PDB file of C-alpha atoms in Angstrom:
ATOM      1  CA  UNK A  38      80.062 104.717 121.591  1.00  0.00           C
ATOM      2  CA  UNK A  39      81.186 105.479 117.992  1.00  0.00           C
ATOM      3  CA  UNK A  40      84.665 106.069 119.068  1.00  0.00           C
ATOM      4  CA  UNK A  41      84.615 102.577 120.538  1.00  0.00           C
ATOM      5  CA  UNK A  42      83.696 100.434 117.181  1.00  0.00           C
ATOM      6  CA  UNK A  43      86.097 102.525 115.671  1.00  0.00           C
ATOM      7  CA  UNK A  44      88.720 101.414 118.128  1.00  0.00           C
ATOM      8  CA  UNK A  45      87.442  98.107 117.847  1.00  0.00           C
ATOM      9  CA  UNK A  46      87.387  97.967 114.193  1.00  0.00           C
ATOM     10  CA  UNK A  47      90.853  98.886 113.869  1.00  0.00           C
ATOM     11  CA  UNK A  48      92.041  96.282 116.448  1.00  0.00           C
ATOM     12  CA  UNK A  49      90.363  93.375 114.762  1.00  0.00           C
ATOM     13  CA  UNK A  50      92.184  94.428 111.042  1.00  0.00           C
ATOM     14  CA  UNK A  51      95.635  94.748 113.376  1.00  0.00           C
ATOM     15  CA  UNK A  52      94.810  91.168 114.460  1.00  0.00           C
ATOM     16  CA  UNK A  53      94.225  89.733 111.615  1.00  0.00           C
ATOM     17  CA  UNK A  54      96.400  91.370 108.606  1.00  0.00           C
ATOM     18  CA  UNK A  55      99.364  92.497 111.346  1.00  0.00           C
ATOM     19  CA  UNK A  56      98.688  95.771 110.911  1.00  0.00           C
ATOM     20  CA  UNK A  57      99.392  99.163 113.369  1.00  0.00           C
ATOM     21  CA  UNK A  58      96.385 100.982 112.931  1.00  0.00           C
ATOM     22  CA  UNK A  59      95.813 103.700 115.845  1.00  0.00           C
ATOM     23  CA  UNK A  60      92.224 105.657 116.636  1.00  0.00           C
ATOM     24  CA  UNK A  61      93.233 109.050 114.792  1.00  0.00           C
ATOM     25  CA  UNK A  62      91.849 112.305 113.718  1.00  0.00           C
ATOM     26  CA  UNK A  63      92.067 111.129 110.174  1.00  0.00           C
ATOM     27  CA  UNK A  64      89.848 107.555 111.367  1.00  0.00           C
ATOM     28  CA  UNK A  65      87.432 110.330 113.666  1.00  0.00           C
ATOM     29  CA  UNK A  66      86.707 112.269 110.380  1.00  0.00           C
ATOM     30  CA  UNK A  67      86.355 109.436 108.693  1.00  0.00           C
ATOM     31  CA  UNK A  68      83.137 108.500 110.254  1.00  0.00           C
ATOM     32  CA  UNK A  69      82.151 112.215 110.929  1.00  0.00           C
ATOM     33  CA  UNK A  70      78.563 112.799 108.837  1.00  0.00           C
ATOM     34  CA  UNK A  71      77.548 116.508 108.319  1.00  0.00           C
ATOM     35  CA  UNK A  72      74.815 116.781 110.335  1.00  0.00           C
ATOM     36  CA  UNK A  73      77.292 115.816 113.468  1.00  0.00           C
ATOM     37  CA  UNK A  74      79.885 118.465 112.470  1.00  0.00           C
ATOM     38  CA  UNK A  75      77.215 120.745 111.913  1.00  0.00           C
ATOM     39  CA  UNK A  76      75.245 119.882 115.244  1.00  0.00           C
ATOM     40  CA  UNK A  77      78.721 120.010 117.372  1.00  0.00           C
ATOM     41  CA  UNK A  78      79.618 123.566 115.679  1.00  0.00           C
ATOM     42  CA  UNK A  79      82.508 122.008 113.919  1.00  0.00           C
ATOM     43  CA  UNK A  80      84.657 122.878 110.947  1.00  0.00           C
ATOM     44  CA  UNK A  81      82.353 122.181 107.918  1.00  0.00           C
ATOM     45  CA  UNK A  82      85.703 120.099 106.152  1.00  0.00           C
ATOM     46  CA  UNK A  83      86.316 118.234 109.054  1.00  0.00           C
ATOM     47  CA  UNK A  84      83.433 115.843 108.032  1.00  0.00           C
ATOM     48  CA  UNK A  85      83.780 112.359 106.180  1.00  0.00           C
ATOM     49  CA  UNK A  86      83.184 114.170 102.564  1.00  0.00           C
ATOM     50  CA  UNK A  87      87.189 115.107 101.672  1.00  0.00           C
ATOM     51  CA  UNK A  88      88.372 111.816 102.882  1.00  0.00           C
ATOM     52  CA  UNK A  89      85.894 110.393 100.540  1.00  0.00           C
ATOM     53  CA  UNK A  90      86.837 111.912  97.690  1.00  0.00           C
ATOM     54  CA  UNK A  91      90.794 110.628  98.722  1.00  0.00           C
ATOM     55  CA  UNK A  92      89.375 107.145  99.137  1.00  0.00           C
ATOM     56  CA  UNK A  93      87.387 106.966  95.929  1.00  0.00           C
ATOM     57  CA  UNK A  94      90.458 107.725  93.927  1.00  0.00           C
ATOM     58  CA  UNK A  95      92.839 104.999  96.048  1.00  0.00           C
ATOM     59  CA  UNK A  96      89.908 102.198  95.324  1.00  0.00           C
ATOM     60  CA  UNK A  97      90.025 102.714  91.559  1.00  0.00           C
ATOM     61  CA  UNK A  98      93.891 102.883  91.653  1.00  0.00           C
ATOM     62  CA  UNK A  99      94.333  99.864  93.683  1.00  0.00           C
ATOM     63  CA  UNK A 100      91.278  97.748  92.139  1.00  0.00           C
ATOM     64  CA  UNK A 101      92.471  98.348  88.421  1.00  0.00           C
ATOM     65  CA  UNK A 102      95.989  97.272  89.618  1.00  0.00           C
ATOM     66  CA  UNK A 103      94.330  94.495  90.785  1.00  0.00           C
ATOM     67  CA  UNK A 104      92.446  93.876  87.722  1.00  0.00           C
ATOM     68  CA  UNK A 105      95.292  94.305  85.527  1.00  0.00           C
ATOM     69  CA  UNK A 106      97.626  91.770  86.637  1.00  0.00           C
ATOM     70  CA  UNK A 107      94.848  89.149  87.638  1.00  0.00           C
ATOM     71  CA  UNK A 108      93.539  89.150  84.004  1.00  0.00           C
ATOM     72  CA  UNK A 109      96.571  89.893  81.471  1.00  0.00           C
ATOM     73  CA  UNK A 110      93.945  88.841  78.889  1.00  0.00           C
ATOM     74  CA  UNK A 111      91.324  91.365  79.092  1.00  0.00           C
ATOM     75  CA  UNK A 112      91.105  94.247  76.911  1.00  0.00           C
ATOM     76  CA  UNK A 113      90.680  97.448  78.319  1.00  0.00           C
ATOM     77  CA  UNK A 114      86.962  97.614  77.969  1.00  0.00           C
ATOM     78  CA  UNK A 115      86.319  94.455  80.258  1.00  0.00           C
ATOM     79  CA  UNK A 116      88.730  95.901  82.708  1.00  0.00           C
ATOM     80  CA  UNK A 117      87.153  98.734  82.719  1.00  0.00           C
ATOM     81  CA  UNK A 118      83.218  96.541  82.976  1.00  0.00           C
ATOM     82  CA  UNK A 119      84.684  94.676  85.841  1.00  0.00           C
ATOM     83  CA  UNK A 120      85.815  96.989  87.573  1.00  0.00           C
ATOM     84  CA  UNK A 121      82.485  99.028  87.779  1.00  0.00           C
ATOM     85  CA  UNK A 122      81.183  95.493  88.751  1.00  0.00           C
ATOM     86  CA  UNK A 123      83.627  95.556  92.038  1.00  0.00           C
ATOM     87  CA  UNK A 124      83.621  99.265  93.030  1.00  0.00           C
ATOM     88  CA  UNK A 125      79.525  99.804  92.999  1.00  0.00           C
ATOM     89  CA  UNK A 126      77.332 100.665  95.631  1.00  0.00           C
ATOM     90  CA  UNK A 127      75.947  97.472  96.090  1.00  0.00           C
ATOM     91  CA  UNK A 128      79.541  95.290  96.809  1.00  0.00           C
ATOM     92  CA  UNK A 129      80.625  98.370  98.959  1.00  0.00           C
ATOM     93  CA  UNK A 130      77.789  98.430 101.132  1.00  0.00           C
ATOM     94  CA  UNK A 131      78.102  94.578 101.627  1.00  0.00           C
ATOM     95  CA  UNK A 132      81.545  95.211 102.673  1.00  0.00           C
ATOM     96  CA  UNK A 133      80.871  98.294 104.879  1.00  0.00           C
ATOM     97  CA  UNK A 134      77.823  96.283 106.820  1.00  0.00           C
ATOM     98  CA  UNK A 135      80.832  93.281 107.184  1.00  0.00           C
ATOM     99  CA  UNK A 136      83.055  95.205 109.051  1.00  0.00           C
ATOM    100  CA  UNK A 137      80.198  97.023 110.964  1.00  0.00           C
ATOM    101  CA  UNK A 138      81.333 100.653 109.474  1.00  0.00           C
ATOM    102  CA  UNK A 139      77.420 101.629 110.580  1.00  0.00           C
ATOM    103  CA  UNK A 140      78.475 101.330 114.018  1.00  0.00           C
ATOM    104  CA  UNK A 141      81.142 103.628 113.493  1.00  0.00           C
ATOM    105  CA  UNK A 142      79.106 106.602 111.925  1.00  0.00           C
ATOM    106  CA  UNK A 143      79.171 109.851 114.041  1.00  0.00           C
ATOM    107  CA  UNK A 144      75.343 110.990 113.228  1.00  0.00           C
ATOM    108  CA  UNK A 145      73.855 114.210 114.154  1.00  0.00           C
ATOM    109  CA  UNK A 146      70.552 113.432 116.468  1.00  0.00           C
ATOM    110  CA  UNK A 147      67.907 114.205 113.403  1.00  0.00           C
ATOM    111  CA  UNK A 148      69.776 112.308 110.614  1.00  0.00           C
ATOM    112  CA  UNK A 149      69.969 109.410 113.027  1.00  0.00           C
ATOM    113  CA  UNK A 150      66.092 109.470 113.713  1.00  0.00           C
ATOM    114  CA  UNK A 151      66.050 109.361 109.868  1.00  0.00           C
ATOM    115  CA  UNK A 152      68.185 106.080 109.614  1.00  0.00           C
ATOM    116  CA  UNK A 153      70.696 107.730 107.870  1.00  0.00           C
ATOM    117  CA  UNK A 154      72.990 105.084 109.680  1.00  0.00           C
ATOM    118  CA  UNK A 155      71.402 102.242 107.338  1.00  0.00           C
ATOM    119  CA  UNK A 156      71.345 104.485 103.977  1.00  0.00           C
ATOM    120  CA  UNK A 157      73.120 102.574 101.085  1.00  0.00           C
ATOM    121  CA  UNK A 158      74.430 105.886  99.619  1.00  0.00           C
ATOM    122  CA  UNK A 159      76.310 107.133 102.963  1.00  0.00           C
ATOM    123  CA  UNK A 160      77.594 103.006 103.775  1.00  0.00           C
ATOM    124  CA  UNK A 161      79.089 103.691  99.770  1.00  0.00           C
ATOM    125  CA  UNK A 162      80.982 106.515 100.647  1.00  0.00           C
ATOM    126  CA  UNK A 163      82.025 105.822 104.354  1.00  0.00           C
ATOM    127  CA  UNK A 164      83.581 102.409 103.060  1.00  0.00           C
ATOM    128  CA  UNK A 165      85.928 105.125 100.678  1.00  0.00           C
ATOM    129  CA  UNK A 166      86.624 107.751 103.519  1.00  0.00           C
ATOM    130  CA  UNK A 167      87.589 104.448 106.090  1.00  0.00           C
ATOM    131  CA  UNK A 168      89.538 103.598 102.420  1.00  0.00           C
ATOM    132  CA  UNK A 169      91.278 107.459 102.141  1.00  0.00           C
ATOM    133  CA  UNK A 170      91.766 107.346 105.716  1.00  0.00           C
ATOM    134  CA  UNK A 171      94.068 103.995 106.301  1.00  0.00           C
ATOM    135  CA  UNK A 172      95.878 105.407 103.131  1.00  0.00           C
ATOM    136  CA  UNK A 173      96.949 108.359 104.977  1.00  0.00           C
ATOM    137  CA  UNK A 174      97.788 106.567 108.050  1.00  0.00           C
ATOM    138  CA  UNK A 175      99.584 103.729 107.031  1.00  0.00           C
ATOM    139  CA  UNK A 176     100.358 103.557 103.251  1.00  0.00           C
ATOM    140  CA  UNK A 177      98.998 101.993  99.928  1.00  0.00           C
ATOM    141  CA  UNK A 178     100.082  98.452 101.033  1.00  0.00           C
ATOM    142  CA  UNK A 179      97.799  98.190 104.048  1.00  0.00           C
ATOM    143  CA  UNK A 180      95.392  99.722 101.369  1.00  0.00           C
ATOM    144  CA  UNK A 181      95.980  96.873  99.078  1.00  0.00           C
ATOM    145  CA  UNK A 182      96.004  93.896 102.021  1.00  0.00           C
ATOM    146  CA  UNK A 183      92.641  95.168 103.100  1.00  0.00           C
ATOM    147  CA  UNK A 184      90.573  95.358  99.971  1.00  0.00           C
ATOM    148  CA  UNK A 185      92.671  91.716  98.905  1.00  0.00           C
ATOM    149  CA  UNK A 186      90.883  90.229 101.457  1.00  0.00           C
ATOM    150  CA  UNK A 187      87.234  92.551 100.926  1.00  0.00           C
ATOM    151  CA  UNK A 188      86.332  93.963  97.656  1.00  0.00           C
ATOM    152  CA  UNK A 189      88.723  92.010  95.513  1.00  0.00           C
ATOM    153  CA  UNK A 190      87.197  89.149  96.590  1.00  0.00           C
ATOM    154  CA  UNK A 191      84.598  89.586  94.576  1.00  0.00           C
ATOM    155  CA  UNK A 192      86.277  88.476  91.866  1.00  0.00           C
ATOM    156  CA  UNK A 193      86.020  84.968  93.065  1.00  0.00           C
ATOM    157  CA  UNK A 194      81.955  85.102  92.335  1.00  0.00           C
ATOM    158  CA  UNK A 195      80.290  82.884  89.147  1.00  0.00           C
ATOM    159  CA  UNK A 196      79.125  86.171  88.186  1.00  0.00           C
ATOM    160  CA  UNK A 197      82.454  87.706  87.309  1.00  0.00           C
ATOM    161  CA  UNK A 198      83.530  84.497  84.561  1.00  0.00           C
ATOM    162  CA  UNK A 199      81.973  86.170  81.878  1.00  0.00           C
ATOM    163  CA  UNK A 200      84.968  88.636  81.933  1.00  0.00           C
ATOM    164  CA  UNK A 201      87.212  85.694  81.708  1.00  0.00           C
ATOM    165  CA  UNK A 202      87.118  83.416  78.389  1.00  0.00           C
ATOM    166  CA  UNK A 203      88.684  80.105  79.533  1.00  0.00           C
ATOM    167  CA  UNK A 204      87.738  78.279  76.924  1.00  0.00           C
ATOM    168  CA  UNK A 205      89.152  80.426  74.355  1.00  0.00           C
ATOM    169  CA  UNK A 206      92.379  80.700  76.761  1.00  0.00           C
ATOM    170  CA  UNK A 207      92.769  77.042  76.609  1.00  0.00           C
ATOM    171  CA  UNK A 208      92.123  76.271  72.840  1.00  0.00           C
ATOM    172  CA  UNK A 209      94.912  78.770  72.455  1.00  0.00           C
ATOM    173  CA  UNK A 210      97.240  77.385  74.528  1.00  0.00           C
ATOM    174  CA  UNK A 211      96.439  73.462  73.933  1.00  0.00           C
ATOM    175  CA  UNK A 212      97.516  74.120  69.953  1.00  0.00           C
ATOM    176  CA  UNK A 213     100.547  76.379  71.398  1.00  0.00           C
ATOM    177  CA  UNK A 214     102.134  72.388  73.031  1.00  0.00           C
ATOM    178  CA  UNK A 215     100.212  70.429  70.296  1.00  0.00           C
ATOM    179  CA  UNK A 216      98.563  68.590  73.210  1.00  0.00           C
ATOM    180  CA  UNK A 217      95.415  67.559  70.966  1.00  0.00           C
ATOM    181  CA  UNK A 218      92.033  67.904  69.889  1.00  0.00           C
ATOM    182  CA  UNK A 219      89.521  69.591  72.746  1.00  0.00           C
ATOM    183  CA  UNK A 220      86.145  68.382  73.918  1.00  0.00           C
ATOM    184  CA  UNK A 221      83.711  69.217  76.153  1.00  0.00           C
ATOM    185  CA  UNK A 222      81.189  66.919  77.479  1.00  0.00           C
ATOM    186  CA  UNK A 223      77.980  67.256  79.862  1.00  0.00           C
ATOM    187  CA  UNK A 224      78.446  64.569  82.437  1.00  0.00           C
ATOM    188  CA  UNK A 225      75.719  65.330  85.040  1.00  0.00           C
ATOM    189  CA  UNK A 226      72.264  67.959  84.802  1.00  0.00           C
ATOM    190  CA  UNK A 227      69.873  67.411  87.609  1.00  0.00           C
ATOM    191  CA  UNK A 228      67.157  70.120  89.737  1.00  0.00           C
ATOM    192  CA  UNK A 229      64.637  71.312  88.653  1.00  0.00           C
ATOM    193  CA  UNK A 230      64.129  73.211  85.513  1.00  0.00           C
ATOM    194  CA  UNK A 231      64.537  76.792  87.400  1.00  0.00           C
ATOM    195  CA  UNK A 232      67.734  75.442  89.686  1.00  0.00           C
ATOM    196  CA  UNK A 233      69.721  73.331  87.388  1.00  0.00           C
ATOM    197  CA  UNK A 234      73.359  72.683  87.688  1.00  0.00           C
ATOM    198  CA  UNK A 235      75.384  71.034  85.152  1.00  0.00           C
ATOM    199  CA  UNK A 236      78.237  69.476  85.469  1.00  0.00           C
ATOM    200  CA  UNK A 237      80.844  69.226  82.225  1.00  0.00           C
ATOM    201  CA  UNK A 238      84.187  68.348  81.729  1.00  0.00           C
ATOM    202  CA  UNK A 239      87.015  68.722  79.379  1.00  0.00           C
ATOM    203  CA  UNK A 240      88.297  66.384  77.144  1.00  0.00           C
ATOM    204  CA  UNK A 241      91.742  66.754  75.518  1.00  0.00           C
ATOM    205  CA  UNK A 242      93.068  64.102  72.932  1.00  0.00           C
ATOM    206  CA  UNK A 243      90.580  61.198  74.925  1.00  0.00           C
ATOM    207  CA  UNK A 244      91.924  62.448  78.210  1.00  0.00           C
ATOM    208  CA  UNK A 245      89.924  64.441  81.262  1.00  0.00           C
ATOM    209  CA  UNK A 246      91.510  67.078  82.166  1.00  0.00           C
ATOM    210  CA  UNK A 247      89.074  68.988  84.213  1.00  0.00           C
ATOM    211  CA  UNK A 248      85.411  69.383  85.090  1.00  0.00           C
ATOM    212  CA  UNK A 249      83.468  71.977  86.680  1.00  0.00           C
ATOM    213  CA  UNK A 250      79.723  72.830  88.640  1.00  0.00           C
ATOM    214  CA  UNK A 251      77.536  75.122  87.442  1.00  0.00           C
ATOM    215  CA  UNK A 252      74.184  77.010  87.142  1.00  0.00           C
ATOM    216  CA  UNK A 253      74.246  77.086  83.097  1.00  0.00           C
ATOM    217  CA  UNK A 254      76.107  74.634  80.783  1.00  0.00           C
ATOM    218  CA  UNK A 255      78.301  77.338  79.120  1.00  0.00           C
ATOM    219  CA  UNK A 256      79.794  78.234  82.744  1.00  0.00           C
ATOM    220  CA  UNK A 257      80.293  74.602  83.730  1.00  0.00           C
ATOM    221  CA  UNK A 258      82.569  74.749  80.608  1.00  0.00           C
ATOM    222  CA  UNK A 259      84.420  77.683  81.652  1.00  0.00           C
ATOM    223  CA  UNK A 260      85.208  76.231  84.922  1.00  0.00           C
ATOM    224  CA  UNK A 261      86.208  73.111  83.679  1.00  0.00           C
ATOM    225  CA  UNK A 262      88.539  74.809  81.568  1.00  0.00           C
ATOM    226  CA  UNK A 263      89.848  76.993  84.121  1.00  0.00           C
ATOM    227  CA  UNK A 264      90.733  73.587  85.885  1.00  0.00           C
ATOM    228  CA  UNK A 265      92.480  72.205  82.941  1.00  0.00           C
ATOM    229  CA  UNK A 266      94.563  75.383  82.670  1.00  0.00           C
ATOM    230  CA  UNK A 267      95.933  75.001  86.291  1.00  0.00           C
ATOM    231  CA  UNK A 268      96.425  71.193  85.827  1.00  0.00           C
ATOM    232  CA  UNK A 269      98.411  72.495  83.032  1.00  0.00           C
ATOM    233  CA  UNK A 270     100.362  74.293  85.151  1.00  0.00           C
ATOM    234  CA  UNK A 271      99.582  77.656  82.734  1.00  0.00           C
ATOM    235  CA  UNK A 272     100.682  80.855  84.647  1.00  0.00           C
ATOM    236  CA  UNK A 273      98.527  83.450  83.323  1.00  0.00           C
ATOM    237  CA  UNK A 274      95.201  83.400  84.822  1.00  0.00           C
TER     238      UNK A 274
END
């Protein structure tokens, strides 16, 4: 059954990222837990745990890539914040439940009856060995298209604009082409007290030039500034 959601697994990311992944030994011990090696008499490193430790290494390599072109801004210490924001237990459990890596697990018959298919710390670290294992297989740019469109996408949250001063971005670059004197204005707050959103734009020399949604008034004012930025056609965020 295992061998089947692996197959299956691997079909769906060939349909829709183009990609030539086969059902392999490396994908097999990818999913293999300890207590099935151990219960089938095999080879104590033929289990998930080496491919893990590959796969750890190629997510931090390819996430502060990531990181470090995205945000040419950031010093090294919010890099290095954000990225423990990204690669955590939490976002790569939400990402191995996604892609139904559970399914995949090969579980020896007492670690199952345990629901060691739903612990958090094994879904962590099966995520990496799936992760070491299409690195071996088929290279760091498969590596790269597949956590683009998982992990990375993280980055996309409210959560993560605290790493990212806009504001501070665009004061910079509006006295860079002299384009005048900044603003920023509330134009709509409404739910109640514990769900409010504001709403706040950007002014520049008596002119909108963005506006943006948001759960506190200082991120409404990062995300209108973002939107100024890109109507100003700047490159670097």
């Amino acid at each position: 059954m295992e061998k089947r959601y692996i197959e299956d697994l691997l079909n769906k990311l060939n349909k829709d990222y183009n990609f030539n992944l086969k059902y392999s030994n490396n994908f097999r011990m990818a999913f293999s837990h300890s207590s099935y090696t151990n219960e089938k008499r095999i080879a104590k490193h033929l289990n998930y745990e080496r491919l893990e430790f590959l796969g750890d290494a190629v997510v931090e390599l390819t996430t502060s890539e990531f990181l470090f072109k995205k945000f040419p801004n950031l010093a090294e210490g919010e890099l290095t914040k954000l990225r423990a924001s990204i690669v955590c237990e939490k976002t790569l459990v939400k990402y191995a439940l996604q892609l139904n890596l559970d399914k995949c697990i090969f579980l020896g018959k007492g670690e199952e009856k345990m629901g060691g298919r739903s612990r958090a710390a094994l879904l962590a670290d099966i995520f990496e060995s799936f992760t070491g294992a299409m690195y071996l297989e088929a290279g760091l740019e498969t590596v790269k298209t597949f956590l683009s469109n998982t992990l990375f996408t993280e980055v996309d949250s409210f959560e993560y604009l605290s790493f990212v001063d806009y504001k501070t971005i665009l004061q910079e670059y509006v006295s860079k082409i002299k384009l005048g004197v900044i603003e920023y204005t509330v134009l709509d707050s409404s739910g109640p007290s514990h769900l409010k959103t504001f709403t706040s734009a950007v002014i520049i020399d008596g002119k909108q030039y963005g506006s943006g949604t948001a759960k506190t008034k200082k991120e409404s004012e990062q995300l209108s500034a973002k939107a100024a930025l890109e109507k100003l056609d700047y490159k670097e965020i």
